[in-house]
């Protein structure tokens, strides 16, 4: 974690502000997951899935392969598999960023985001071509303008690559997946803003309509859909045909993905301590399906889990300062302020429309990690800290590895799906979160 800026500015007044109390010790536990579908070779699975496209691609054809901004476990091998397969049949593949307004809504920023995820010309074996320019494809009945990446529009074909999973903002037959990376990801800044402008309740239907409109142009070859299991490892890679995008075939993949989603093993928590958030973890910085918070006007809140207070302690380097979703947290340490690029964060929030209004707010700022956790505990509504239900996770991609307080440890001891993996230790040391492994 980088050092905090020596100039605290308006936050100078919080120096020395420290809630009183002694935090209970925490013990590492792990959720035991058995019989999870897992791909033994995502690269080979991706290449096998592409076989039906062989006769549809002419030698020499320039094919755009998409790569988004999410931290998908096997994004690099799947994209490389697509590039290698296309090269083998005589095509000329290149990668195009498909991430809407991320990366500060600049081409260079999006290249940097891809590099942070491991997608470089060297790692995937082809050029990366990026632009914020778009072409106007058409307009939906409600006036939403549908834009498409200008470079992808000039290609001979487009192969979409994305993970299919429940969306962090809404529920519907089509959520986060192939249709979304086509409609919003390849819509670049202007297209993403246009789709979000009507509010979250209309977003799902507009993504479906926009994706079908772009598919009708005839250049979409299909989508490599990545499914991940509850351990965030690849469960499978499947080809979604063009006529299945934003249709029943994609809905079937979404339903399968929902059944594989990793979740916290506890439905009721007083405090959740999250080491790191970021755009590589989730579009909302933290997966709302994991933390049980949506906080978008017009969208119902989750029934579970119920978490009284959340402290977040750092922003991932791969986010490049984009702290979109920071408002989902209640407390952060001052050190985290130096990691945030407000312009990049606000560009993303403004593009998200209603999805950015509440989530872009600044949480309470405390002096250090320990003070942040103490503040969260103080405000969680639990009078007797010996009964405190506190859990710590690395990020919302890793909800199955936790540190828990004695109140939760007693519950874990009686459950067959949880195992204790270490001994009790202090949650913080010298004001910082303690290490995960014993030294």
Short mmCIF file of C-alpha atoms in Angstrom, two decimals:
data_model
loop_
_atom_site.label_atom_id
_atom_site.label_comp_id
_atom_site.label_asym_id
_atom_site.label_seq_id
_atom_site.Cartn_x
_atom_site.Cartn_y
_atom_site.Cartn_z
CA UNK A 1 0.00 0.00 0.00
CA UNK A 2 1.57 3.35 -0.99
CA UNK A 3 2.38 5.89 1.68
CA UNK A 4 -0.22 8.51 2.50
CA UNK A 5 0.26 12.01 1.18
CA UNK A 6 1.96 14.25 3.79
CA UNK A 7 -0.57 16.97 3.01
CA UNK A 8 -3.91 15.85 4.43
CA UNK A 9 -5.63 19.09 3.47
CA UNK A 10 -9.20 19.17 4.85
CA UNK A 11 -8.62 15.81 6.55
CA UNK A 12 -5.95 17.22 8.86
CA UNK A 13 -8.67 17.61 11.50
CA UNK A 14 -9.05 13.82 11.86
CA UNK A 15 -5.48 13.25 13.05
CA UNK A 16 -5.72 11.63 16.43
CA UNK A 17 -9.45 10.95 16.11
CA UNK A 18 -9.65 7.37 17.27
CA UNK A 19 -12.69 5.50 18.59
CA UNK A 20 -11.98 3.68 21.84
CA UNK A 21 -12.21 -0.05 22.29
CA UNK A 22 -10.23 -3.26 21.81
CA UNK A 23 -10.91 -5.29 18.69
CA UNK A 24 -11.47 -9.04 19.19
CA UNK A 25 -8.90 -11.35 17.66
CA UNK A 26 -9.70 -13.06 14.37
CA UNK A 27 -9.12 -16.60 13.12
CA UNK A 28 -8.71 -17.70 9.47
CA UNK A 29 -11.44 -19.94 8.09
CA UNK A 30 -12.14 -21.31 4.64
CA UNK A 31 -15.35 -22.35 2.99
CA UNK A 32 -15.08 -25.94 1.78
CA UNK A 33 -16.41 -26.22 -1.74
CA UNK A 34 -16.62 -29.63 -3.36
CA UNK A 35 -17.58 -30.87 -6.81
CA UNK A 36 -17.11 -27.45 -8.40
CA UNK A 37 -17.07 -27.52 -12.19
CA UNK A 38 -13.55 -26.48 -13.17
CA UNK A 39 -11.83 -26.20 -16.53
CA UNK A 40 -8.55 -28.08 -16.61
CA UNK A 41 -7.32 -26.06 -19.60
CA UNK A 42 -9.19 -22.81 -20.40
CA UNK A 43 -6.92 -22.18 -23.39
CA UNK A 44 -7.82 -25.52 -24.97
CA UNK A 45 -11.50 -25.10 -24.09
CA UNK A 46 -11.60 -21.70 -25.80
CA UNK A 47 -9.97 -23.04 -28.95
CA UNK A 48 -12.34 -26.01 -29.08
CA UNK A 49 -15.33 -23.71 -28.64
CA UNK A 50 -14.29 -21.66 -31.69
CA UNK A 51 -14.37 -24.62 -34.11
CA UNK A 52 -17.84 -23.79 -35.56
CA UNK A 53 -16.51 -20.44 -36.81
CA UNK A 54 -13.81 -21.91 -39.06
CA UNK A 55 -15.82 -21.78 -42.30
CA UNK A 56 -17.16 -18.28 -41.60
CA UNK A 57 -13.80 -16.48 -41.54
CA UNK A 58 -11.91 -15.76 -44.75
CA UNK A 59 -8.09 -15.84 -44.88
CA UNK A 60 -6.67 -12.38 -44.30
CA UNK A 61 -9.80 -11.13 -42.50
CA UNK A 62 -9.14 -8.53 -39.82
CA UNK A 63 -10.87 -9.76 -36.68
CA UNK A 64 -11.31 -7.64 -33.57
CA UNK A 65 -11.14 -9.61 -30.30
CA UNK A 66 -12.54 -7.79 -27.28
CA UNK A 67 -10.98 -7.52 -23.84
CA UNK A 68 -12.75 -5.73 -20.99
CA UNK A 69 -11.69 -4.18 -17.70
CA UNK A 70 -12.66 -6.96 -15.28
CA UNK A 71 -10.28 -9.17 -13.36
CA UNK A 72 -11.37 -12.42 -15.00
CA UNK A 73 -9.20 -15.27 -13.74
CA UNK A 74 -8.26 -16.69 -17.15
CA UNK A 75 -8.77 -13.64 -19.35
CA UNK A 76 -5.24 -13.75 -20.76
CA UNK A 77 -5.22 -17.45 -21.80
CA UNK A 78 -8.73 -17.19 -23.29
CA UNK A 79 -7.91 -14.07 -25.32
CA UNK A 80 -4.59 -15.61 -26.41
CA UNK A 81 -6.39 -18.81 -27.40
CA UNK A 82 -8.72 -16.78 -29.61
CA UNK A 83 -5.83 -14.85 -31.17
CA UNK A 84 -3.81 -18.02 -31.79
CA UNK A 85 -6.78 -19.86 -33.27
CA UNK A 86 -7.61 -16.97 -35.60
CA UNK A 87 -3.99 -16.72 -36.68
CA UNK A 88 -3.87 -20.45 -37.40
CA UNK A 89 -6.80 -20.23 -39.83
CA UNK A 90 -5.19 -17.30 -41.65
CA UNK A 91 -7.02 -14.36 -40.10
CA UNK A 92 -5.39 -11.18 -38.81
CA UNK A 93 -6.60 -10.74 -35.22
CA UNK A 94 -6.12 -7.71 -33.02
CA UNK A 95 -7.41 -6.83 -29.56
CA UNK A 96 -9.73 -3.89 -28.99
CA UNK A 97 -10.60 -2.61 -25.48
CA UNK A 98 -14.30 -3.01 -24.68
CA UNK A 99 -14.82 -1.15 -21.43
CA UNK A 100 -17.06 1.85 -22.01
CA UNK A 101 -15.66 4.85 -20.14
CA UNK A 102 -13.10 3.06 -18.00
CA UNK A 103 -9.49 4.13 -18.14
CA UNK A 104 -10.50 7.76 -17.79
CA UNK A 105 -12.41 7.54 -21.10
CA UNK A 106 -9.16 7.71 -23.07
CA UNK A 107 -7.58 5.24 -25.47
CA UNK A 108 -4.25 5.35 -23.63
CA UNK A 109 -6.01 4.84 -20.31
CA UNK A 110 -7.77 1.76 -21.64
CA UNK A 111 -4.50 0.32 -22.95
CA UNK A 112 -3.05 0.84 -19.47
CA UNK A 113 -6.00 -0.97 -17.91
CA UNK A 114 -5.52 -3.92 -20.24
CA UNK A 115 -1.81 -4.01 -19.41
CA UNK A 116 -2.71 -4.06 -15.72
CA UNK A 117 -4.81 -7.16 -16.41
CA UNK A 118 -1.97 -8.81 -18.30
CA UNK A 119 -3.28 -8.08 -21.81
CA UNK A 120 -0.36 -6.75 -23.86
CA UNK A 121 0.76 -7.30 -27.48
CA UNK A 122 3.46 -9.62 -26.12
CA UNK A 123 1.18 -11.68 -23.88
CA UNK A 124 -1.54 -12.34 -26.46
CA UNK A 125 0.53 -12.19 -29.64
CA UNK A 126 -1.23 -9.45 -31.61
CA UNK A 127 -1.60 -5.66 -31.75
CA UNK A 128 -3.92 -3.72 -29.47
CA UNK A 129 -5.89 -1.00 -31.23
CA UNK A 130 -7.82 1.50 -29.14
CA UNK A 131 -9.95 4.57 -29.76
CA UNK A 132 -12.78 6.50 -28.15
CA UNK A 133 -14.32 7.23 -31.54
CA UNK A 134 -17.60 5.54 -32.41
CA UNK A 135 -20.07 5.18 -35.24
CA UNK A 136 -23.79 5.67 -34.68
CA UNK A 137 -25.62 2.41 -35.32
CA UNK A 138 -29.16 3.61 -34.64
CA UNK A 139 -31.60 4.83 -32.01
CA UNK A 140 -33.92 2.85 -29.75
CA UNK A 141 -37.60 3.72 -29.37
CA UNK A 142 -36.93 5.67 -26.16
CA UNK A 143 -34.36 7.85 -27.90
CA UNK A 144 -31.25 6.00 -26.71
CA UNK A 145 -28.47 6.41 -29.29
CA UNK A 146 -26.52 3.20 -29.96
CA UNK A 147 -22.82 3.69 -30.63
CA UNK A 148 -20.20 1.16 -31.70
CA UNK A 149 -16.40 1.34 -31.49
CA UNK A 150 -15.07 2.83 -34.74
CA UNK A 151 -12.17 0.39 -35.04
CA UNK A 152 -14.38 -2.64 -34.44
CA UNK A 153 -16.89 -1.28 -36.97
CA UNK A 154 -14.21 -1.27 -39.69
CA UNK A 155 -13.04 -4.81 -38.93
CA UNK A 156 -14.16 -7.76 -41.04
CA UNK A 157 -15.50 -9.46 -37.94
CA UNK A 158 -15.73 -9.08 -34.16
CA UNK A 159 -15.24 -11.86 -31.63
CA UNK A 160 -16.56 -10.94 -28.19
CA UNK A 161 -14.91 -12.27 -25.03
CA UNK A 162 -16.40 -11.77 -21.58
CA UNK A 163 -17.41 -13.46 -18.36
CA UNK A 164 -21.12 -14.12 -17.90
CA UNK A 165 -22.38 -13.36 -14.38
CA UNK A 166 -25.16 -11.61 -12.45
CA UNK A 167 -24.99 -7.82 -12.80
CA UNK A 168 -24.19 -5.59 -9.84
CA UNK A 169 -27.01 -3.11 -10.58
CA UNK A 170 -30.10 -4.88 -11.89
CA UNK A 171 -31.85 -8.20 -12.47
CA UNK A 172 -33.19 -9.38 -15.81
CA UNK A 173 -32.96 -12.11 -18.44
CA UNK A 174 -29.68 -10.60 -19.69
CA UNK A 175 -27.27 -9.07 -17.22
CA UNK A 176 -23.45 -8.99 -17.34
CA UNK A 177 -21.95 -10.92 -20.21
CA UNK A 178 -21.69 -10.99 -23.98
CA UNK A 179 -24.54 -8.57 -24.75
CA UNK A 180 -23.20 -6.08 -22.21
CA UNK A 181 -19.63 -6.10 -23.52
CA UNK A 182 -21.06 -5.52 -27.00
CA UNK A 183 -23.59 -2.81 -26.16
CA UNK A 184 -21.73 -0.93 -23.42
CA UNK A 185 -18.13 -2.10 -23.67
CA UNK A 186 -17.83 -1.44 -27.41
CA UNK A 187 -20.05 1.62 -27.08
CA UNK A 188 -17.05 3.43 -25.57
CA UNK A 189 -17.68 6.51 -23.45
CA UNK A 190 -20.46 8.07 -25.50
CA UNK A 191 -22.31 4.79 -26.00
CA UNK A 192 -22.06 3.72 -22.38
CA UNK A 193 -23.30 7.13 -21.22
CA UNK A 194 -26.21 6.97 -23.65
CA UNK A 195 -27.35 3.56 -22.40
CA UNK A 196 -27.08 4.57 -18.75
CA UNK A 197 -28.79 7.93 -19.18
CA UNK A 198 -32.29 6.45 -18.92
CA UNK A 199 -31.65 5.07 -15.44
CA UNK A 200 -30.92 1.61 -14.15
CA UNK A 201 -34.50 0.24 -14.44
CA UNK A 202 -34.30 0.58 -18.24
CA UNK A 203 -30.68 -0.49 -18.57
CA UNK A 204 -31.19 -4.23 -18.90
CA UNK A 205 -33.79 -3.96 -21.67
CA UNK A 206 -31.74 -1.34 -23.51
CA UNK A 207 -28.63 -3.54 -23.39
CA UNK A 208 -30.61 -6.35 -24.98
CA UNK A 209 -32.06 -4.11 -27.71
CA UNK A 210 -28.74 -2.41 -28.40
CA UNK A 211 -26.86 -5.71 -28.64
CA UNK A 212 -29.38 -7.12 -31.10
CA UNK A 213 -29.14 -3.93 -33.17
CA UNK A 214 -25.36 -4.26 -33.45
CA UNK A 215 -25.57 -8.00 -34.19
CA UNK A 216 -27.92 -7.18 -37.06
CA UNK A 217 -25.05 -5.31 -38.75
CA UNK A 218 -23.63 -8.74 -39.60
CA UNK A 219 -20.07 -8.47 -38.28
CA UNK A 220 -20.41 -10.14 -34.88
CA UNK A 221 -18.97 -13.65 -35.13
CA UNK A 222 -20.17 -14.66 -31.68
CA UNK A 223 -18.96 -14.52 -28.10
CA UNK A 224 -16.61 -16.62 -26.02
CA UNK A 225 -18.54 -16.81 -22.75
CA UNK A 226 -16.46 -17.53 -19.66
CA UNK A 227 -18.21 -19.07 -16.65
CA UNK A 228 -16.46 -18.97 -13.27
CA UNK A 229 -17.10 -21.14 -10.23
CA UNK A 230 -17.41 -20.03 -6.60
CA UNK A 231 -13.61 -19.98 -6.29
CA UNK A 232 -13.43 -17.54 -9.23
CA UNK A 233 -11.72 -20.14 -11.40
CA UNK A 234 -12.91 -20.94 -14.90
CA UNK A 235 -15.75 -23.45 -14.91
CA UNK A 236 -16.04 -23.49 -18.70
CA UNK A 237 -15.67 -21.54 -21.93
CA UNK A 238 -18.48 -21.74 -24.48
CA UNK A 239 -19.27 -20.13 -27.82
CA UNK A 240 -22.42 -18.04 -27.91
CA UNK A 241 -23.65 -17.80 -31.50
CA UNK A 242 -24.73 -14.36 -32.80
CA UNK A 243 -28.43 -15.27 -32.69
CA UNK A 244 -28.03 -16.30 -29.05
CA UNK A 245 -26.60 -12.95 -27.90
CA UNK A 246 -29.17 -11.11 -25.76
CA UNK A 247 -31.50 -14.08 -26.19
CA UNK A 248 -32.47 -17.37 -24.54
CA UNK A 249 -29.02 -18.91 -25.04
CA UNK A 250 -27.32 -16.10 -23.12
CA UNK A 251 -30.05 -16.24 -20.48
CA UNK A 252 -29.31 -19.94 -19.98
CA UNK A 253 -25.62 -19.12 -19.42
CA UNK A 254 -26.59 -16.40 -16.93
CA UNK A 255 -28.73 -18.82 -14.93
CA UNK A 256 -25.85 -21.30 -14.80
CA UNK A 257 -23.45 -18.53 -13.73
CA UNK A 258 -25.81 -17.43 -10.95
CA UNK A 259 -25.72 -20.92 -9.49
CA UNK A 260 -21.91 -20.85 -9.48
CA UNK A 261 -21.50 -17.41 -7.90
CA UNK A 262 -19.29 -17.14 -4.81
CA UNK A 263 -20.97 -15.65 -1.76
CA UNK A 264 -20.13 -14.94 1.86
CA UNK A 265 -20.84 -17.94 4.12
CA UNK A 266 -22.66 -15.73 6.64
CA UNK A 267 -25.97 -13.95 6.03
CA UNK A 268 -25.70 -11.58 9.01
CA UNK A 269 -22.60 -9.51 9.77
CA UNK A 270 -21.99 -6.52 12.00
CA UNK A 271 -18.84 -5.51 10.13
CA UNK A 272 -17.17 -6.61 6.92
CA UNK A 273 -13.53 -5.59 6.49
CA UNK A 274 -12.49 -5.56 2.82
CA UNK A 275 -8.76 -5.29 2.19
CA UNK A 276 -9.06 -4.11 -1.43
CA UNK A 277 -11.66 -2.91 -3.91
CA UNK A 278 -11.29 -1.98 -7.58
CA UNK A 279 -12.57 -2.08 -11.13
CA UNK A 280 -10.71 -5.33 -11.72
CA UNK A 281 -12.76 -6.86 -8.90
CA UNK A 282 -16.19 -5.62 -10.03
CA UNK A 283 -17.78 -2.85 -12.03
CA UNK A 284 -18.96 -1.45 -8.70
CA UNK A 285 -15.54 -1.84 -7.07
CA UNK A 286 -17.06 -4.49 -4.83
CA UNK A 287 -19.50 -7.09 -6.12
CA UNK A 288 -22.89 -6.01 -4.83
CA UNK A 289 -24.06 -9.63 -4.95
CA UNK A 290 -21.41 -10.42 -2.32
CA UNK A 291 -21.84 -7.43 0.02
CA UNK A 292 -25.63 -7.26 -0.29
CA UNK A 293 -25.71 -3.56 -1.16
CA UNK A 294 -26.96 -2.05 -4.39
CA UNK A 295 -27.63 1.59 -3.48
CA UNK A 296 -29.08 2.62 -6.83
CA UNK A 297 -32.28 4.65 -6.96
CA UNK A 298 -35.21 2.58 -8.21
CA UNK A 299 -33.53 -0.79 -7.65
CA UNK A 300 -34.62 -2.99 -4.68
CA UNK A 301 -31.99 -3.85 -2.12
CA UNK A 302 -30.77 -7.41 -1.55
CA UNK A 303 -32.46 -9.53 1.10
CA UNK A 304 -29.08 -10.99 2.10
CA UNK A 305 -26.44 -10.71 3.24
CA UNK A 306 -27.21 -8.01 5.81
CA UNK A 307 -24.06 -6.09 6.79
CA UNK A 308 -24.31 -3.17 9.22
CA UNK A 309 -20.96 -1.52 8.37
CA UNK A 310 -18.22 -2.03 5.78
CA UNK A 311 -14.66 -0.75 5.95
CA UNK A 312 -12.49 -0.79 2.81
CA UNK A 313 -8.75 -0.32 3.08
CA UNK A 314 -7.13 0.05 -0.35
CA UNK A 315 -7.75 0.52 -4.07
CA UNK A 316 -6.26 -2.05 -6.43
CA UNK A 317 -3.37 -0.86 -8.63
CA UNK A 318 -5.19 -2.27 -11.68
CA UNK A 319 -7.96 0.30 -11.13
CA UNK A 320 -5.56 3.13 -12.03
CA UNK A 321 -7.22 5.40 -9.50
CA UNK A 322 -10.81 4.59 -10.47
CA UNK A 323 -12.61 4.32 -7.15
CA UNK A 324 -16.06 3.90 -8.67
CA UNK A 325 -18.25 2.24 -6.04
CA UNK A 326 -16.37 3.76 -3.10
CA UNK A 327 -19.69 4.96 -1.69
CA UNK A 328 -20.66 1.37 -0.97
CA UNK A 329 -18.17 1.52 1.90
CA UNK A 330 -18.87 3.21 5.23
CA UNK A 331 -15.31 3.89 6.40
CA UNK A 332 -11.86 4.08 4.78
CA UNK A 333 -8.36 4.93 6.09
CA UNK A 334 -6.84 8.29 5.07
CA UNK A 335 -4.02 6.48 3.28
CA UNK A 336 -6.52 5.31 0.68
CA UNK A 337 -7.17 8.90 -0.42
CA UNK A 338 -3.75 9.03 -2.12
CA UNK A 339 -4.76 6.08 -4.32
CA UNK A 340 -7.86 7.75 -5.77
CA UNK A 341 -8.01 9.68 -9.05
CA UNK A 342 -11.15 11.77 -8.63
CA UNK A 343 -11.40 12.72 -12.31
CA UNK A 344 -11.22 9.11 -13.49
CA UNK A 345 -13.65 8.05 -10.76
CA UNK A 346 -16.13 10.79 -11.54
CA UNK A 347 -16.02 10.20 -15.30
CA UNK A 348 -17.05 6.61 -14.59
CA UNK A 349 -19.75 7.71 -12.12
CA UNK A 350 -21.20 10.27 -14.52
CA UNK A 351 -21.23 7.72 -17.34
CA UNK A 352 -23.09 5.29 -15.07
CA UNK A 353 -25.87 7.83 -14.47
CA UNK A 354 -28.09 6.67 -11.61
CA UNK A 355 -25.62 3.89 -10.92
CA UNK A 356 -22.97 6.45 -9.96
CA UNK A 357 -24.95 8.91 -7.84
CA UNK A 358 -24.81 7.23 -4.42
CA UNK A 359 -21.84 5.00 -5.07
CA UNK A 360 -19.48 7.90 -5.81
CA UNK A 361 -19.87 9.43 -2.33
CA UNK A 362 -16.89 9.65 0.02
CA UNK A 363 -17.15 7.40 3.11
CA UNK A 364 -16.06 8.47 6.58
CA UNK A 365 -12.25 8.87 6.59
CA UNK A 366 -10.23 7.77 9.62
CA UNK A 367 -6.54 8.06 10.43
CA UNK A 368 -5.45 4.50 9.65
CA UNK A 369 -6.69 0.93 9.14
CA UNK A 370 -7.25 0.28 12.83
CA UNK A 371 -9.16 3.53 13.36
CA UNK A 372 -11.33 2.71 10.33
CA UNK A 373 -12.25 -0.71 11.71
CA UNK A 374 -12.85 0.73 15.18
CA UNK A 375 -15.18 3.31 13.63
CA UNK A 376 -17.10 0.63 11.74
CA UNK A 377 -17.47 -1.45 14.89
CA UNK A 378 -18.50 1.58 16.94
CA UNK A 379 -21.27 2.38 14.44
CA UNK A 380 -22.50 -1.18 13.75
CA UNK A 381 -24.98 -1.27 16.63
CA UNK A 382 -23.36 -4.06 18.63
CA UNK A 383 -23.01 -3.02 22.30
CA UNK A 384 -21.10 -6.10 23.49
CA UNK A 385 -17.99 -6.50 21.33
CA UNK A 386 -17.48 -10.05 22.58
CA UNK A 387 -20.50 -10.91 20.43
CA UNK A 388 -19.23 -8.95 17.42
CA UNK A 389 -19.88 -10.67 14.09
CA UNK A 390 -16.93 -9.34 12.06
CA UNK A 391 -15.39 -10.94 9.00
CA UNK A 392 -12.41 -9.87 6.91
CA UNK A 393 -11.92 -10.75 3.23
CA UNK A 394 -9.22 -9.82 0.72
CA UNK A 395 -11.76 -8.64 -1.86
CA UNK A 396 -15.19 -9.62 -3.14
CA UNK A 397 -13.61 -12.03 -5.61
CA UNK A 398 -12.46 -14.06 -2.59
CA UNK A 399 -15.47 -14.44 -0.28
CA UNK A 400 -14.54 -17.98 0.71
CA UNK A 401 -11.29 -17.07 2.52
CA UNK A 402 -12.05 -15.13 5.70
CA UNK A 403 -10.82 -14.07 9.10
CA UNK A 404 -13.58 -14.09 11.69
CA UNK A 405 -14.17 -13.03 15.28
CA UNK A 406 -15.01 -15.56 18.05
CA UNK A 407 -18.77 -15.10 17.61
CA UNK A 408 -18.52 -16.28 14.00
CA UNK A 409 -15.87 -18.87 14.80
CA UNK A 410 -18.28 -20.63 17.16
CA UNK A 411 -20.77 -20.83 14.30
CA UNK A 412 -18.11 -22.00 11.86
CA UNK A 413 -17.11 -24.83 14.20
CA UNK A 414 -20.58 -26.34 13.87
CA UNK A 415 -20.72 -26.16 10.07
CA UNK A 416 -19.51 -28.90 7.74
CA UNK A 417 -18.78 -26.40 4.95
CA UNK A 418 -16.32 -24.27 6.94
CA UNK A 419 -12.87 -25.27 8.17
CA UNK A 420 -10.51 -23.46 10.51
CA UNK A 421 -7.18 -22.89 8.75
CA UNK A 422 -5.09 -21.05 11.34
CA UNK A 423 -4.82 -19.72 14.85
CA UNK A 424 -6.26 -16.57 16.40
CA UNK A 425 -4.30 -13.37 15.82
CA UNK A 426 -4.74 -9.62 16.09
CA UNK A 427 -6.69 -8.02 13.26
CA UNK A 428 -4.43 -4.96 13.23
CA UNK A 429 -0.88 -4.15 14.22
CA UNK A 430 0.65 -0.68 14.54
CA UNK A 431 -2.46 0.80 12.99
CA UNK A 432 -2.43 -1.46 9.91
CA UNK A 433 -4.29 -4.61 8.97
CA UNK A 434 -2.26 -7.63 9.91
CA UNK A 435 -0.93 -10.13 7.33
CA UNK A 436 -3.02 -13.06 6.16
CA UNK A 437 -0.34 -15.66 6.67
CA UNK A 438 1.36 -16.38 9.97
CA UNK A 439 4.98 -15.35 10.16
#
